[in-house]
Amino acid sequence: MSETPQDQATPSKPPSQIPVMVLVECRQARSGRWVEEQWEAVAVVAGEDVVSDAANSTLVHEDAECRRYLWSGLTLSLFKDACESYWYNLMSETPYLYVICNMDEDEDGPESLHPVLVTADQQEATGHMEIDDRVYSVPMPEQAHQWVERFVLDNYVPAQKKKRKRQQWAKESKNVEATEYDGPVRH
């Protein structure tokens, strides 16, 4: 069976998840006499070169003020029931991915902050913030943007806006006895 040009031009549906890696940074911040570590997720890497093995971190940069770790083994999953949230995210001035992290206060090194979830759903990220999880927003990389956009175009059907029929209060009030209004009651 030969393919027609139409068949060749039709793109296949995107997968519902892709592997991603997260770049996490630890900076030394002075607070008076004390030096504290401040952790932050600074970037997400998505694309064909991303390794999807078990979750682990690799030190990729270190100097006197900063250490950067690249976490692999994470996936960005999309769900049809969250397409509206993805759409609003894509329509914003700067689309973001949200990295949800756990903090291990007892340990030093790369395990002190580790990403556990990456999402494009603003509502899911807000839910994690409400339960005091650490949530970092990072600009959505171009490959992830194209993939999320394709997923939304394939799966999102906006709800049609309907005009509400106005209630006719006058007809309903005919059944109620008319009373005079004396103004507010003063005591």
mmCIF file of C-alpha atoms in Angstrom:
data_model
loop_
_atom_site.group_PDB
_atom_site.id
_atom_site.type_symbol
_atom_site.label_atom_id
_atom_site.label_comp_id
_atom_site.label_asym_id
_atom_site.label_seq_id
_atom_site.Cartn_x
_atom_site.Cartn_y
_atom_site.Cartn_z
ATOM 1 C CA MET A 1 0.000 0.000 0.000
ATOM 2 C CA SER A 2 1.533 3.315 -1.035
ATOM 3 C CA GLU A 3 1.282 6.527 0.898
ATOM 4 C CA THR A 4 -0.412 9.510 -0.645
ATOM 5 C CA PRO A 5 1.065 13.003 -0.245
ATOM 6 C CA GLN A 6 -1.741 13.746 2.201
ATOM 7 C CA ASP A 7 -0.662 10.826 4.399
ATOM 8 C CA GLN A 8 2.931 12.031 4.359
ATOM 9 C CA ALA A 9 1.969 15.588 5.345
ATOM 10 C CA THR A 10 -0.148 14.504 8.304
ATOM 11 C CA PRO A 11 1.980 14.626 11.440
ATOM 12 C CA SER A 12 1.591 11.818 13.928
ATOM 13 C CA LYS A 13 0.086 12.564 17.304
ATOM 14 C CA PRO A 14 2.683 13.626 19.860
ATOM 15 C CA PRO A 15 3.426 11.302 22.763
ATOM 16 C CA SER A 16 1.813 12.132 26.095
ATOM 17 C CA GLN A 17 5.193 12.347 27.836
ATOM 18 C CA ILE A 18 8.777 13.219 26.970
ATOM 19 C CA PRO A 19 11.999 12.863 28.964
ATOM 20 C CA VAL A 20 13.426 16.058 30.445
ATOM 21 C CA MET A 21 16.415 17.058 32.551
ATOM 22 C CA VAL A 22 16.450 19.844 35.143
ATOM 23 C CA LEU A 23 19.369 22.149 35.904
ATOM 24 C CA VAL A 24 19.479 22.975 39.633
ATOM 25 C CA GLU A 25 21.707 25.670 41.087
ATOM 26 C CA CYS A 26 23.034 26.203 44.609
ATOM 27 C CA ARG A 27 24.393 29.662 45.470
ATOM 28 C CA GLN A 28 26.133 30.825 48.620
ATOM 29 C CA ALA A 29 24.189 33.768 50.076
ATOM 30 C CA ARG A 30 25.386 35.912 52.961
ATOM 31 C CA SER A 31 22.956 36.787 55.718
ATOM 32 C CA GLY A 32 24.884 38.866 58.235
ATOM 33 C CA ARG A 33 27.701 36.668 59.517
ATOM 34 C CA TRP A 34 26.066 33.523 58.179
ATOM 35 C CA VAL A 35 26.425 31.939 54.795
ATOM 36 C CA GLU A 36 23.391 30.012 53.597
ATOM 37 C CA GLU A 37 22.826 27.881 50.550
ATOM 38 C CA GLN A 38 20.024 29.030 48.274
ATOM 39 C CA TRP A 39 18.726 26.418 45.859
ATOM 40 C CA GLU A 40 16.824 27.083 42.665
ATOM 41 C CA ALA A 41 15.805 25.257 39.492
ATOM 42 C CA VAL A 42 17.146 27.393 36.644
ATOM 43 C CA ALA A 43 16.430 25.488 33.414
ATOM 44 C CA VAL A 44 14.749 22.485 31.853
ATOM 45 C CA VAL A 45 16.311 20.607 28.954
ATOM 46 C CA ALA A 46 13.989 18.745 26.588
ATOM 47 C CA GLY A 47 14.566 17.073 23.269
ATOM 48 C CA GLU A 48 15.965 14.040 21.541
ATOM 49 C CA ASP A 49 19.309 14.174 23.382
ATOM 50 C CA VAL A 50 17.736 13.851 26.828
ATOM 51 C CA VAL A 51 18.605 10.699 28.734
ATOM 52 C CA SER A 52 15.663 9.016 30.465
ATOM 53 C CA ASP A 53 17.502 6.721 32.870
ATOM 54 C CA ALA A 54 16.978 6.538 36.631
ATOM 55 C CA ALA A 55 16.823 9.822 38.531
ATOM 56 C CA ASN A 56 20.314 11.015 39.377
ATOM 57 C CA SER A 57 22.333 14.199 39.387
ATOM 58 C CA THR A 58 25.620 15.168 37.805
ATOM 59 C CA LEU A 59 27.740 18.119 38.909
ATOM 60 C CA VAL A 60 28.190 20.196 35.731
ATOM 61 C CA HIS A 61 29.660 23.432 37.134
ATOM 62 C CA GLU A 62 31.371 24.514 40.336
ATOM 63 C CA ASP A 63 33.071 27.703 41.453
ATOM 64 C CA ALA A 64 33.412 29.612 44.739
ATOM 65 C CA GLU A 65 29.871 31.014 44.612
ATOM 66 C CA CYS A 66 27.817 28.469 42.725
ATOM 67 C CA ARG A 67 27.305 24.762 42.022
ATOM 68 C CA ARG A 68 25.063 23.459 39.241
ATOM 69 C CA TYR A 69 23.655 19.939 38.997
ATOM 70 C CA LEU A 70 21.887 18.359 36.046
ATOM 71 C CA TRP A 71 19.108 15.976 37.111
ATOM 72 C CA SER A 72 18.053 13.285 34.659
ATOM 73 C CA GLY A 73 15.363 10.613 34.808
ATOM 74 C CA LEU A 74 12.376 13.003 34.812
ATOM 75 C CA THR A 75 9.460 13.184 32.394
ATOM 76 C CA LEU A 76 7.085 15.927 31.357
ATOM 77 C CA SER A 77 3.632 14.361 31.052
ATOM 78 C CA LEU A 78 0.596 15.949 29.429
ATOM 79 C CA PHE A 79 -3.029 15.061 30.126
ATOM 80 C CA LYS A 80 -6.088 15.826 28.013
ATOM 81 C CA ASP A 81 -8.079 17.165 30.963
ATOM 82 C CA ALA A 82 -5.421 19.848 31.605
ATOM 83 C CA CYS A 83 -5.304 21.183 28.025
ATOM 84 C CA GLU A 84 -7.006 24.449 28.977
ATOM 85 C CA SER A 85 -4.284 25.187 31.537
ATOM 86 C CA TYR A 86 -1.590 24.362 28.944
ATOM 87 C CA TRP A 87 -3.337 26.676 26.465
ATOM 88 C CA TYR A 88 -3.348 29.595 28.926
ATOM 89 C CA ASN A 89 0.310 28.914 29.701
ATOM 90 C CA LEU A 90 1.215 28.947 25.996
ATOM 91 C CA MET A 91 -0.747 32.173 25.453
ATOM 92 C CA SER A 92 1.125 33.997 28.232
ATOM 93 C CA GLU A 93 3.933 36.401 27.389
ATOM 94 C CA THR A 94 6.518 33.866 28.591
ATOM 95 C CA PRO A 95 5.372 30.218 28.784
ATOM 96 C CA TYR A 96 6.837 28.340 31.741
ATOM 97 C CA LEU A 97 7.470 24.833 32.938
ATOM 98 C CA TYR A 98 7.057 24.300 36.660
ATOM 99 C CA VAL A 99 9.588 22.209 38.566
ATOM 100 C CA ILE A 100 8.360 20.726 41.849
ATOM 101 C CA CYS A 101 11.218 19.862 44.208
ATOM 102 C CA ASN A 102 11.782 18.165 47.549
ATOM 103 C CA MET A 103 14.268 19.563 50.019
ATOM 104 C CA ASP A 104 16.363 17.271 52.193
ATOM 105 C CA GLU A 105 17.544 19.538 55.021
ATOM 106 C CA ASP A 106 19.780 16.854 56.583
ATOM 107 C CA GLU A 107 22.103 16.275 53.657
ATOM 108 C CA ASP A 108 24.658 18.396 51.827
ATOM 109 C CA GLY A 109 25.401 18.173 48.146
ATOM 110 C CA PRO A 110 23.210 17.430 45.167
ATOM 111 C CA GLU A 111 20.564 15.603 47.202
ATOM 112 C CA SER A 112 19.703 18.747 49.188
ATOM 113 C CA LEU A 113 17.251 19.863 46.502
ATOM 114 C CA HIS A 114 15.972 17.344 44.028
ATOM 115 C CA PRO A 115 13.267 17.747 41.407
ATOM 116 C CA VAL A 116 10.447 15.206 41.533
ATOM 117 C CA LEU A 117 8.006 16.544 38.928
ATOM 118 C CA VAL A 118 8.007 18.797 35.869
ATOM 119 C CA THR A 119 4.673 20.119 34.591
ATOM 120 C CA ALA A 120 3.279 22.691 32.155
ATOM 121 C CA ASP A 121 0.018 22.889 34.136
ATOM 122 C CA GLN A 122 -0.256 26.135 36.114
ATOM 123 C CA GLN A 123 -3.091 24.747 38.225
ATOM 124 C CA GLU A 124 -1.064 21.693 39.238
ATOM 125 C CA ALA A 125 1.876 23.931 40.175
ATOM 126 C CA THR A 126 -0.440 26.122 42.263
ATOM 127 C CA GLY A 127 -1.753 23.038 44.048
ATOM 128 C CA HIS A 128 1.789 22.059 45.001
ATOM 129 C CA MET A 129 2.508 25.589 46.227
ATOM 130 C CA GLU A 130 -0.588 25.444 48.446
ATOM 131 C CA ILE A 131 0.815 22.412 50.265
ATOM 132 C CA ASP A 132 4.194 24.158 50.679
ATOM 133 C CA ASP A 133 6.155 22.182 48.099
ATOM 134 C CA ARG A 134 8.995 24.088 46.493
ATOM 135 C CA VAL A 135 7.881 25.115 42.998
ATOM 136 C CA TYR A 136 10.177 26.890 40.564
ATOM 137 C CA SER A 137 9.100 28.343 37.237
ATOM 138 C CA VAL A 138 11.577 28.163 34.384
ATOM 139 C CA PRO A 139 11.102 29.383 30.816
ATOM 140 C CA MET A 140 9.741 26.634 28.584
ATOM 141 C CA PRO A 141 12.432 25.413 26.148
ATOM 142 C CA GLU A 142 11.551 25.639 22.460
ATOM 143 C CA GLN A 143 11.309 21.863 21.925
ATOM 144 C CA ALA A 144 8.931 21.483 24.873
ATOM 145 C CA HIS A 145 6.931 24.501 23.650
ATOM 146 C CA GLN A 146 6.430 22.929 20.217
ATOM 147 C CA TRP A 147 5.462 19.599 21.762
ATOM 148 C CA VAL A 148 2.955 21.127 24.237
ATOM 149 C CA GLU A 149 1.516 23.295 21.458
ATOM 150 C CA ARG A 150 1.025 20.259 19.200
ATOM 151 C CA PHE A 151 -0.631 18.347 22.071
ATOM 152 C CA VAL A 152 -3.018 21.239 22.764
ATOM 153 C CA LEU A 153 -3.909 21.634 19.088
ATOM 154 C CA ASP A 154 -4.669 17.915 18.835
ATOM 155 C CA ASN A 155 -6.652 17.585 22.068
ATOM 156 C CA TYR A 156 -8.130 20.910 23.227
ATOM 157 C CA VAL A 157 -11.641 21.902 22.275
ATOM 158 C CA PRO A 158 -12.608 25.159 23.985
ATOM 159 C CA ALA A 159 -16.020 25.168 25.609
ATOM 160 C CA GLN A 160 -18.471 27.229 23.613
ATOM 161 C CA LYS A 161 -19.528 30.368 25.358
ATOM 162 C CA LYS A 162 -23.260 30.613 25.788
ATOM 163 C CA LYS A 163 -25.306 33.630 26.587
ATOM 164 C CA ARG A 164 -27.334 33.135 29.665
ATOM 165 C CA LYS A 165 -30.998 33.742 29.314
ATOM 166 C CA ARG A 166 -31.878 36.573 31.615
ATOM 167 C CA GLN A 167 -34.305 35.742 34.312
ATOM 168 C CA GLN A 168 -37.485 37.714 34.155
ATOM 169 C CA TRP A 169 -37.745 38.989 37.692
ATOM 170 C CA ALA A 170 -40.896 41.008 37.002
ATOM 171 C CA LYS A 171 -42.915 37.931 36.080
ATOM 172 C CA GLU A 172 -41.681 36.045 39.123
ATOM 173 C CA SER A 173 -42.490 38.947 41.436
ATOM 174 C CA LYS A 174 -46.171 39.073 40.357
ATOM 175 C CA ASN A 175 -46.770 36.112 42.609
ATOM 176 C CA VAL A 176 -45.332 38.011 45.564
ATOM 177 C CA GLU A 177 -47.518 40.641 47.220
ATOM 178 C CA ALA A 178 -46.281 44.149 46.589
ATOM 179 C CA THR A 179 -45.052 45.891 49.697
ATOM 180 C CA GLU A 180 -44.010 49.461 50.207
ATOM 181 C CA TYR A 181 -40.376 50.164 50.803
ATOM 182 C CA ASP A 182 -39.790 52.328 53.858
ATOM 183 C CA GLY A 183 -36.020 52.449 53.561
ATOM 184 C CA PRO A 184 -33.499 50.775 55.844
ATOM 185 C CA VAL A 185 -34.627 49.810 59.309
ATOM 186 C CA ARG A 186 -33.026 51.973 61.998
ATOM 187 C CA HIS A 187 -32.810 50.917 65.595
#
